[in-house]
Amino acid sequence: MISKEVTILNKQGLHARPATALVNTASTFKSDIFISRDEKKVNGKSILGLLVLAAEHGARLTIEADGPDEEDAVAALAALVTDHFGMGKHS
Amino acid sequence: MKKLSVHELIAETRSKLQLKQINPEAGDDGSVTSSVVNIPGLELTGFWTDFPRHKLQVFSKKEMQYIATLSPAAMENLFRKMFAFKIPAAIFVETPEIQPIIIELANEAGVPLLQTDINIMQFLQDMGNYLYKRFAPTTIIHGGLVDVHGVGILLTGKSGIGKSEIALDIVERGHRLVADDVVDIRRTARNVLIGKPEELLQDTIEVRGLGIVNIRKIFGARAVRVQKRVEMMIELLRWEPDVHYERFGLTEDHISILGVSIPHIRLPINPGKNISVIVETIAMTYLLKLYGEDPAKEMQEKLLKELKEKSVNLNGDTIEEDPE
């Protein structure tokens, strides 16, 4: 199991579209993926779960993966968050 | 550690405890971190060893009658000392007037003073229940929670196995949805788990290929519940030919959630299998077991009896009892 902490850079936070992008990426991996904020930990492949985190601009999240492709999963998800979920730097 | 502000305490217990803050100037964001209250007894006489400073301090008529017998200097000394411990709040229950010196010292120390006129026994009972639930251990489970014939069933399994679709089918058959995808579980008594949806997700299901669906708007108020006791867990598994699944029902697996053990059924699913009917049957079998009926056990007993009779007929005499 490996984990990495990331910060939400999108101005509007982790709303429906970035959450969809995150779930889609997470679902391409075999590993179990969890995203947590403080004590709240949800399944990274569940869109409703991610929405529950209500992660605003600047929120710190921990990405956790456990399984055969855990390293690739954490790297890909962290890159996605850093890349503003592919929505452009000003989103 | 969980924290509760005095402001939240007042708001959340308004209908039952009717607490009012008598010194708003002291602020109301102090934090309660204990699930029990303390009624100061020996502290009033000057014995402060192991004073539970993190608890809410409750004063009833009796304590106030004692305090009224103290000299002004002793009274000031007592409350100065108590408030110096930074107690979360002092609550005066069904007491007559509160001496001005107490309010003055509380303002100085920033300790909220609360007051209510409800009966002390009622207060202690309701406050105890409220705090116990508020500080109950919680967890989040990735899965769905449905009420099938009154039985609270957690549906779990890997992402994409079809939990939400099964929940939808169960609701369509007249049962009720509590939560989909994210279930907040709270242990409200030694062996009781209560499941709820997250506020944002109340009444919603996510169906792949379709998106977010509002169950209450489609099926009406009868199709949802705001919370339900969690009585068992059904784990949906992809059918694997070489994995052993329960065939008889004599042994029951359990899973522990927040230290509470509930039946755990591993249900293999494959195309063409009607999972909703099986979930309904599991619920009804569970209800029958509550009433003392166990089909697997009854069949086993009937079978053993028949086997025993047969072997008697064959050998002409009884065989030794199996020590098992």
CSV table of C-alpha atoms in Angstrom, one decimal:
chain,number,residue,atom,x,y,z
A,1,MET,CA,0.0,0.0,0.0
A,2,ILE,CA,1.4,3.4,-0.9
A,3,SER,CA,0.0,6.9,-0.5
A,4,LYS,CA,0.7,10.5,-1.5
A,5,GLU,CA,-0.7,13.8,-0.4
A,6,VAL,CA,-1.9,16.3,-3.0
A,7,THR,CA,-3.5,19.8,-3.0
A,8,ILE,CA,-6.6,20.7,-5.1
A,9,LEU,CA,-5.5,23.5,-7.4
A,10,ASN,CA,-8.8,24.0,-9.4
A,11,LYS,CA,-10.5,27.2,-8.3
A,12,GLN,CA,-13.9,25.6,-8.0
A,13,GLY,CA,-12.6,22.7,-6.1
A,14,LEU,CA,-13.4,19.0,-6.6
A,15,HIS,CA,-16.8,19.4,-8.3
A,16,ALA,CA,-18.6,17.0,-10.6
A,17,ARG,CA,-16.3,17.2,-13.6
A,18,PRO,CA,-12.9,16.8,-11.9
A,19,ALA,CA,-14.4,14.1,-9.7
A,20,THR,CA,-15.5,12.3,-12.9
A,21,ALA,CA,-12.0,12.6,-14.4
A,22,LEU,CA,-10.5,11.2,-11.1
A,23,VAL,CA,-12.9,8.2,-11.0
A,24,ASN,CA,-12.3,7.4,-14.7
A,25,THR,CA,-8.6,7.4,-14.1
A,26,ALA,CA,-8.9,5.4,-10.9
A,27,SER,CA,-11.1,2.8,-12.6
A,28,THR,CA,-8.3,2.0,-15.1
A,29,PHE,CA,-6.3,0.4,-12.3
A,30,LYS,CA,-6.7,-3.0,-10.7
A,31,SER,CA,-5.6,-1.7,-7.2
A,32,ASP,CA,-8.1,-0.6,-4.6
A,33,ILE,CA,-7.9,3.2,-4.4
A,34,PHE,CA,-8.9,5.4,-1.5
A,35,ILE,CA,-9.0,9.2,-1.2
A,36,SER,CA,-9.1,10.7,2.2
A,37,ARG,CA,-9.5,14.1,3.7
A,38,ASP,CA,-8.9,14.3,7.5
A,39,GLU,CA,-10.8,11.4,9.0
A,40,LYS,CA,-13.1,10.9,5.9
A,41,LYS,CA,-11.9,8.1,3.6
A,42,VAL,CA,-13.8,7.2,0.5
A,43,ASN,CA,-13.4,4.8,-2.4
A,44,GLY,CA,-11.5,6.5,-5.3
A,45,LYS,CA,-13.6,4.6,-7.9
A,46,SER,CA,-16.9,6.1,-6.5
A,47,ILE,CA,-18.0,9.4,-7.9
A,48,LEU,CA,-20.5,10.0,-5.1
A,49,GLY,CA,-17.8,9.2,-2.6
A,50,LEU,CA,-15.5,11.9,-4.0
A,51,LEU,CA,-18.3,14.4,-4.0
A,52,VAL,CA,-18.8,13.8,-0.3
A,53,LEU,CA,-15.2,15.0,0.5
A,54,ALA,CA,-16.4,18.5,-0.6
A,55,ALA,CA,-12.7,19.3,-1.4
A,56,GLU,CA,-12.4,23.0,-2.1
A,57,HIS,CA,-9.6,24.9,-3.8
A,58,GLY,CA,-6.5,24.4,-1.6
A,59,ALA,CA,-7.9,21.3,0.2
A,60,ARG,CA,-5.3,18.6,1.1
A,61,LEU,CA,-6.2,15.1,0.1
A,62,THR,CA,-4.4,11.8,0.5
A,63,ILE,CA,-4.4,9.3,-2.4
A,64,GLU,CA,-3.9,5.7,-1.3
A,65,ALA,CA,-3.6,2.6,-3.5
A,66,ASP,CA,-3.3,-1.0,-2.6
A,67,GLY,CA,-2.8,-3.7,-5.3
A,68,PRO,CA,-0.6,-4.9,-8.1
A,69,ASP,CA,-0.4,-1.5,-9.9
A,70,GLU,CA,-0.5,0.7,-6.8
A,71,GLU,CA,2.6,2.8,-7.8
A,72,ASP,CA,1.3,3.6,-11.3
A,73,ALA,CA,-2.1,4.4,-9.8
A,74,VAL,CA,-0.9,6.9,-7.2
A,75,ALA,CA,1.5,8.5,-9.8
A,76,ALA,CA,-1.3,8.9,-12.4
A,77,LEU,CA,-3.8,10.2,-9.9
A,78,ALA,CA,-1.4,12.7,-8.4
A,79,ALA,CA,-0.4,13.9,-11.9
A,80,LEU,CA,-4.1,14.4,-12.7
A,81,VAL,CA,-4.7,16.5,-9.6
A,82,THR,CA,-1.5,18.6,-10.3
A,83,ASP,CA,-2.6,19.1,-13.9
A,84,HIS,CA,-5.9,20.7,-12.8
A,85,PHE,CA,-7.7,17.5,-13.9
A,86,GLY,CA,-6.9,18.4,-17.5
A,87,MET,CA,-9.2,21.3,-17.3
A,88,GLY,CA,-6.7,24.1,-17.9
A,89,LYS,CA,-4.7,26.2,-15.4
A,90,HIS,CA,-7.5,28.7,-14.9
A,91,SER,CA,-10.3,26.4,-14.1
B,1,MET,CA,-10.8,13.0,19.3
B,2,LYS,CA,-14.3,14.2,18.5
B,3,LYS,CA,-15.2,17.7,19.5
B,4,LEU,CA,-18.5,19.3,20.0
B,5,SER,CA,-18.9,23.1,20.4
B,6,VAL,CA,-21.3,24.5,22.9
B,7,HIS,CA,-23.1,26.2,20.0
B,8,GLU,CA,-23.7,22.8,18.3
B,9,LEU,CA,-24.8,21.3,21.6
B,10,ILE,CA,-27.5,23.9,22.1
B,11,ALA,CA,-28.7,23.7,18.4
B,12,GLU,CA,-28.8,20.0,18.2
B,13,THR,CA,-30.6,19.4,21.5
B,14,ARG,CA,-33.0,22.3,21.2
B,15,SER,CA,-36.2,20.3,21.0
B,16,LYS,CA,-35.4,18.1,24.0
B,17,LEU,CA,-33.1,19.9,26.4
B,18,GLN,CA,-34.1,23.5,25.7
B,19,LEU,CA,-30.7,24.9,26.7
B,20,LYS,CA,-30.2,28.6,26.8
B,21,GLN,CA,-26.9,30.3,27.2
B,22,ILE,CA,-27.2,32.9,30.0
B,23,ASN,CA,-23.9,34.6,29.2
B,24,PRO,CA,-23.5,35.0,25.4
B,25,GLU,CA,-20.6,37.3,26.0
B,26,ALA,CA,-18.5,34.3,27.1
B,27,GLY,CA,-18.6,32.8,23.6
B,28,ASP,CA,-20.0,29.4,22.6
B,29,ASP,CA,-17.2,27.7,20.7
B,30,GLY,CA,-15.6,25.9,23.7
B,31,SER,CA,-15.4,22.2,23.1
B,32,VAL,CA,-16.9,19.3,24.7
B,33,THR,CA,-14.8,16.2,24.3
B,34,SER,CA,-16.4,13.7,26.7
B,35,SER,CA,-19.6,11.7,26.2
B,36,VAL,CA,-20.6,11.9,29.9
B,37,VAL,CA,-21.4,14.7,32.2
B,38,ASN,CA,-20.2,15.3,35.7
B,39,ILE,CA,-22.3,16.5,38.7
B,40,PRO,CA,-19.8,18.1,41.0
B,41,GLY,CA,-20.1,16.8,44.5
B,42,LEU,CA,-16.9,16.6,46.6
B,43,GLU,CA,-15.4,19.4,44.5
B,44,LEU,CA,-17.9,21.7,46.1
B,45,THR,CA,-16.4,20.9,49.4
B,46,GLY,CA,-12.9,21.7,48.2
B,47,PHE,CA,-11.7,18.2,47.1
B,48,TRP,CA,-10.3,18.6,43.5
B,49,THR,CA,-8.2,15.5,43.1
B,50,ASP,CA,-9.0,13.9,39.6
B,51,PHE,CA,-11.6,16.6,38.8
B,52,PRO,CA,-13.0,15.6,35.4
B,53,ARG,CA,-12.3,19.0,33.8
B,54,HIS,CA,-13.2,17.9,30.2
B,55,LYS,CA,-16.8,17.0,31.1
B,56,LEU,CA,-19.8,19.3,31.1
B,57,GLN,CA,-20.5,20.2,34.7
B,58,VAL,CA,-24.1,19.9,35.7
B,59,PHE,CA,-25.7,21.7,38.7
B,60,SER,CA,-29.1,20.7,39.9
B,61,LYS,CA,-31.3,22.3,42.6
B,62,LYS,CA,-29.5,20.3,45.3
B,63,GLU,CA,-26.0,21.6,44.4
B,64,MET,CA,-27.3,25.1,44.2
B,65,GLN,CA,-29.0,24.7,47.6
B,66,TYR,CA,-25.6,23.7,49.0
B,67,ILE,CA,-23.7,26.5,47.2
B,68,ALA,CA,-26.2,29.0,48.7
B,69,THR,CA,-25.1,28.0,52.2
B,70,LEU,CA,-21.5,29.1,51.4
B,71,SER,CA,-20.1,32.4,52.5
B,72,PRO,CA,-19.6,34.9,49.6
B,73,ALA,CA,-15.8,34.4,49.8
B,74,ALA,CA,-16.1,30.6,49.7
B,75,MET,CA,-18.5,30.8,46.8
B,76,GLU,CA,-16.1,33.0,44.8
B,77,ASN,CA,-13.2,30.8,45.6
B,78,LEU,CA,-15.1,27.7,44.5
B,79,PHE,CA,-16.1,29.0,41.1
B,80,ARG,CA,-12.8,30.8,40.4
B,81,LYS,CA,-11.1,27.4,40.9
B,82,MET,CA,-13.6,25.4,38.8
B,83,PHE,CA,-13.5,27.9,35.9
B,84,ALA,CA,-9.7,28.0,36.0
B,85,PHE,CA,-9.9,24.3,34.9
B,86,LYS,CA,-11.4,25.6,31.6
B,87,ILE,CA,-14.4,23.4,31.8
B,88,PRO,CA,-16.4,23.2,28.5
B,89,ALA,CA,-19.6,24.6,30.1
B,90,ALA,CA,-21.6,24.7,33.3
B,91,ILE,CA,-25.2,23.7,33.0
B,92,PHE,CA,-27.8,24.7,35.6
B,93,VAL,CA,-30.8,22.4,35.5
B,94,GLU,CA,-34.1,23.3,37.1
B,95,THR,CA,-32.4,25.7,39.5
B,96,PRO,CA,-33.7,28.9,40.9
B,97,GLU,CA,-31.7,32.1,40.4
B,98,ILE,CA,-28.0,31.9,39.6
B,99,GLN,CA,-25.8,34.1,41.9
B,100,PRO,CA,-24.4,37.1,40.0
B,101,ILE,CA,-20.9,36.3,41.2
B,102,ILE,CA,-21.0,33.0,39.2
B,103,ILE,CA,-21.9,34.8,36.0
B,104,GLU,CA,-19.2,37.4,36.6
B,105,LEU,CA,-16.5,34.8,37.1
B,106,ALA,CA,-17.6,32.7,34.1
B,107,ASN,CA,-17.4,35.8,31.9
B,108,GLU,CA,-14.0,36.5,33.2
B,109,ALA,CA,-12.8,33.0,32.4
B,110,GLY,CA,-14.8,32.6,29.2
B,111,VAL,CA,-16.9,29.7,30.4
B,112,PRO,CA,-20.3,29.4,28.8
B,113,LEU,CA,-23.2,29.0,31.4
B,114,LEU,CA,-26.3,27.2,30.2
B,115,GLN,CA,-29.6,26.9,31.8
B,116,THR,CA,-32.8,24.8,31.3
B,117,ASP,CA,-36.0,24.3,33.2
B,118,ILE,CA,-36.6,20.7,32.4
B,119,ASN,CA,-36.6,18.0,35.1
B,120,ILE,CA,-33.1,16.9,36.2
B,121,MET,CA,-33.8,13.2,35.8
B,122,GLN,CA,-35.2,13.7,32.3
B,123,PHE,CA,-32.2,16.0,31.5
B,124,LEU,CA,-29.6,13.4,32.6
B,125,GLN,CA,-31.3,10.7,30.5
B,126,ASP,CA,-31.7,12.8,27.3
B,127,MET,CA,-28.3,14.4,27.6
B,128,GLY,CA,-26.7,11.0,28.2
B,129,ASN,CA,-28.4,9.5,25.1
B,130,TYR,CA,-27.5,12.5,23.0
B,131,LEU,CA,-23.8,12.6,24.0
B,132,TYR,CA,-23.5,8.8,23.7
B,133,LYS,CA,-24.7,9.0,20.1
B,134,ARG,CA,-22.8,12.2,19.3
B,135,PHE,CA,-19.5,10.6,20.4
B,136,ALA,CA,-20.3,7.1,19.0
B,137,PRO,CA,-17.6,5.6,16.9
B,138,THR,CA,-18.2,6.0,13.2
B,139,THR,CA,-16.9,4.7,9.9
B,140,ILE,CA,-17.6,5.0,6.2
B,141,ILE,CA,-18.4,1.9,4.2
B,142,HIS,CA,-18.3,1.8,0.4
B,143,GLY,CA,-21.5,0.1,-0.5
B,144,GLY,CA,-25.3,0.5,-0.4
B,145,LEU,CA,-27.7,0.2,2.5
B,146,VAL,CA,-31.3,-0.9,1.8
B,147,ASP,CA,-34.2,-1.8,4.0
B,148,VAL,CA,-35.7,-5.1,2.7
B,149,HIS,CA,-38.8,-6.2,4.7
B,150,GLY,CA,-37.5,-4.3,7.6
B,151,VAL,CA,-34.1,-5.8,7.6
B,152,GLY,CA,-31.2,-3.4,7.1
B,153,ILE,CA,-28.8,-4.9,4.5
B,154,LEU,CA,-25.4,-3.5,3.5
B,155,LEU,CA,-24.6,-4.4,-0.1
B,156,THR,CA,-20.9,-4.4,-0.7
B,157,GLY,CA,-18.5,-5.6,-3.4
B,158,LYS,CA,-15.9,-4.3,-5.8
B,159,SER,CA,-16.5,-1.1,-7.8
B,160,GLY,CA,-18.5,-1.9,-10.9
B,161,ILE,CA,-20.0,-5.1,-9.7
B,162,GLY,CA,-23.5,-3.6,-9.8
B,163,LYS,CA,-24.4,-2.6,-6.2
B,164,SER,CA,-26.3,0.5,-7.3
B,165,GLU,CA,-28.2,-1.4,-10.0
B,166,ILE,CA,-29.2,-4.0,-7.5
B,167,ALA,CA,-30.3,-1.3,-5.0
B,168,LEU,CA,-32.4,0.2,-7.8
B,169,ASP,CA,-34.0,-3.1,-8.5
B,170,ILE,CA,-34.7,-3.7,-4.8
B,171,VAL,CA,-36.4,-0.2,-4.6
B,172,GLU,CA,-38.4,-0.9,-7.7
B,173,ARG,CA,-39.8,-4.1,-5.9
B,174,GLY,CA,-41.2,-1.9,-3.1
B,175,HIS,CA,-38.3,-1.8,-0.6
B,176,ARG,CA,-36.4,1.3,0.6
B,177,LEU,CA,-33.1,2.9,-0.1
B,178,VAL,CA,-31.1,4.3,2.8
B,179,ALA,CA,-27.8,5.1,1.1
B,180,ASP,CA,-25.9,4.3,-2.1
B,181,ASP,CA,-22.1,4.2,-2.5
B,182,VAL,CA,-21.2,5.9,0.8
B,183,VAL,CA,-22.8,4.7,4.0
B,184,ASP,CA,-22.0,6.5,7.3
B,185,ILE,CA,-22.1,4.0,10.1
B,186,ARG,CA,-22.4,4.8,13.7
B,187,ARG,CA,-22.3,2.5,16.7
B,188,THR,CA,-25.1,3.9,18.8
B,189,ALA,CA,-25.2,1.2,21.5
B,190,ARG,CA,-22.9,-1.7,22.4
B,191,ASN,CA,-24.3,-3.9,19.6
B,192,VAL,CA,-26.2,-1.5,17.4
B,193,LEU,CA,-25.0,-0.1,14.1
B,194,ILE,CA,-27.0,2.7,12.5
B,195,GLY,CA,-26.4,3.5,8.8
B,196,LYS,CA,-27.2,6.8,7.1
B,197,PRO,CA,-26.4,8.6,3.8
B,198,GLU,CA,-24.1,11.6,3.6
B,199,GLU,CA,-26.3,14.7,3.6
B,200,LEU,CA,-25.3,15.6,0.0
B,201,LEU,CA,-26.1,12.1,-1.2
B,202,GLN,CA,-29.5,11.7,0.5
B,203,ASP,CA,-32.0,9.9,-1.9
B,204,THR,CA,-29.5,9.5,-4.7
B,205,ILE,CA,-28.0,6.6,-6.6
B,206,GLU,CA,-25.4,6.7,-9.3
B,207,VAL,CA,-26.2,4.3,-12.2
B,208,ARG,CA,-23.4,3.7,-14.7
B,209,GLY,CA,-24.2,4.9,-18.1
B,210,LEU,CA,-26.9,7.2,-16.8
B,211,GLY,CA,-25.5,9.2,-14.0
B,212,ILE,CA,-27.1,10.5,-10.8
B,213,VAL,CA,-30.7,9.5,-10.2
B,214,ASN,CA,-33.0,10.9,-7.4
B,215,ILE,CA,-34.9,7.9,-6.0
B,216,ARG,CA,-37.4,9.9,-3.9
B,217,LYS,CA,-38.4,12.0,-6.9
B,218,ILE,CA,-38.9,9.0,-9.1
B,219,PHE,CA,-40.4,6.5,-6.6
B,220,GLY,CA,-41.8,8.8,-3.9
B,221,ALA,CA,-41.3,9.1,-0.2
B,222,ARG,CA,-42.1,5.4,0.4
B,223,ALA,CA,-38.9,4.4,-1.4
B,224,VAL,CA,-36.4,6.0,1.0
B,225,ARG,CA,-35.4,6.0,4.6
B,226,VAL,CA,-33.2,8.5,6.4
B,227,GLN,CA,-31.5,5.9,8.5
B,228,LYS,CA,-31.7,2.2,9.4
B,229,ARG,CA,-30.1,-0.3,11.7
B,230,VAL,CA,-27.5,-2.4,9.9
B,231,GLU,CA,-28.3,-6.0,10.5
B,232,MET,CA,-26.3,-7.9,7.9
B,233,MET,CA,-23.9,-7.5,5.0
B,234,ILE,CA,-24.2,-9.1,1.6
B,235,GLU,CA,-20.9,-9.1,-0.3
B,236,LEU,CA,-21.4,-9.4,-4.1
B,237,LEU,CA,-18.7,-11.4,-5.8
B,238,ARG,CA,-18.0,-12.2,-9.3
B,239,TRP,CA,-18.7,-15.9,-9.8
B,240,GLU,CA,-15.4,-17.9,-9.8
B,241,PRO,CA,-15.7,-21.6,-10.6
B,242,ASP,CA,-13.0,-22.8,-8.2
B,243,VAL,CA,-14.1,-20.7,-5.2
B,244,HIS,CA,-16.2,-22.4,-2.5
B,245,TYR,CA,-19.5,-20.8,-1.7
B,246,GLU,CA,-22.0,-21.7,1.1
B,247,ARG,CA,-24.3,-24.4,-0.2
B,248,PHE,CA,-26.2,-25.5,2.9
B,249,GLY,CA,-26.5,-22.6,5.3
B,250,LEU,CA,-25.4,-24.4,8.4
B,251,THR,CA,-22.4,-22.3,9.1
B,252,GLU,CA,-22.8,-18.5,9.3
B,253,ASP,CA,-19.9,-16.1,8.6
B,254,HIS,CA,-19.7,-12.9,10.5
B,255,ILE,CA,-18.0,-9.6,9.9
B,256,SER,CA,-17.1,-7.0,12.6
B,257,ILE,CA,-17.9,-3.4,11.9
B,258,LEU,CA,-16.9,-1.0,14.7
B,259,GLY,CA,-16.6,-4.1,17.0
B,260,VAL,CA,-20.2,-5.2,16.3
B,261,SER,CA,-20.5,-8.6,14.7
B,262,ILE,CA,-23.1,-9.0,12.0
B,263,PRO,CA,-23.9,-11.9,9.5
B,264,HIS,CA,-21.8,-11.8,6.4
B,265,ILE,CA,-23.1,-13.5,3.3
B,266,ARG,CA,-20.9,-13.9,0.3
B,267,LEU,CA,-23.1,-14.0,-2.8
B,268,PRO,CA,-21.7,-14.9,-6.2
B,269,ILE,CA,-23.4,-13.2,-9.0
B,270,ASN,CA,-23.5,-14.2,-12.7
B,271,PRO,CA,-25.6,-13.1,-15.7
B,272,GLY,CA,-29.2,-14.1,-15.6
B,273,LYS,CA,-29.3,-14.5,-11.8
B,274,ASN,CA,-32.0,-12.4,-10.1
B,275,ILE,CA,-30.1,-10.9,-7.2
B,276,SER,CA,-33.0,-8.9,-5.8
B,277,VAL,CA,-35.1,-12.1,-5.3
B,278,ILE,CA,-32.1,-13.7,-3.5
B,279,VAL,CA,-31.6,-10.6,-1.3
B,280,GLU,CA,-35.3,-10.7,-0.4
B,281,THR,CA,-35.0,-14.4,0.4
B,282,ILE,CA,-32.0,-13.7,2.6
B,283,ALA,CA,-33.9,-11.0,4.5
B,284,MET,CA,-36.9,-13.3,5.1
B,285,THR,CA,-34.6,-16.2,6.2
B,286,TYR,CA,-33.0,-13.8,8.6
B,287,LEU,CA,-36.4,-12.8,10.0
B,288,LEU,CA,-37.4,-16.5,10.3
B,289,LYS,CA,-34.1,-17.1,12.3
B,290,LEU,CA,-35.0,-14.3,14.6
B,291,TYR,CA,-38.3,-16.2,15.3
B,292,GLY,CA,-36.3,-19.3,16.0
B,293,GLU,CA,-36.7,-21.1,12.6
B,294,ASP,CA,-33.7,-22.3,10.7
B,295,PRO,CA,-34.4,-24.3,7.5
B,296,ALA,CA,-30.8,-25.6,7.2
B,297,LYS,CA,-30.8,-26.8,10.8
B,298,GLU,CA,-34.2,-28.4,10.5
B,299,MET,CA,-33.3,-30.2,7.4
B,300,GLN,CA,-30.1,-31.5,8.9
B,301,GLU,CA,-32.0,-32.7,12.0
B,302,LYS,CA,-34.6,-34.4,9.9
B,303,LEU,CA,-31.9,-36.1,7.8
B,304,LEU,CA,-29.9,-37.3,10.8
B,305,LYS,CA,-33.0,-38.8,12.3
B,306,GLU,CA,-33.9,-40.6,9.1
B,307,LEU,CA,-30.3,-41.9,8.7
B,308,LYS,CA,-30.4,-43.1,12.3
B,309,GLU,CA,-33.7,-45.0,11.8
B,310,LYS,CA,-32.4,-46.6,8.6
B,311,SER,CA,-29.2,-47.9,10.1
B,312,VAL,CA,-31.2,-49.5,12.9
B,313,ASN,CA,-33.4,-51.3,10.4
B,314,LEU,CA,-30.5,-52.6,8.4
B,315,ASN,CA,-28.4,-53.9,11.3
B,316,GLY,CA,-31.3,-55.0,13.4
B,317,ASP,CA,-29.8,-53.2,16.4
B,318,THR,CA,-28.8,-49.7,17.3
B,319,ILE,CA,-25.4,-48.4,16.4
B,320,GLU,CA,-23.3,-46.3,18.8
B,321,GLU,CA,-24.1,-42.7,18.9
B,322,ASP,CA,-21.6,-40.5,17.0
B,323,PRO,CA,-19.8,-38.6,19.7
B,324,GLU,CA,-20.1,-35.4,17.6
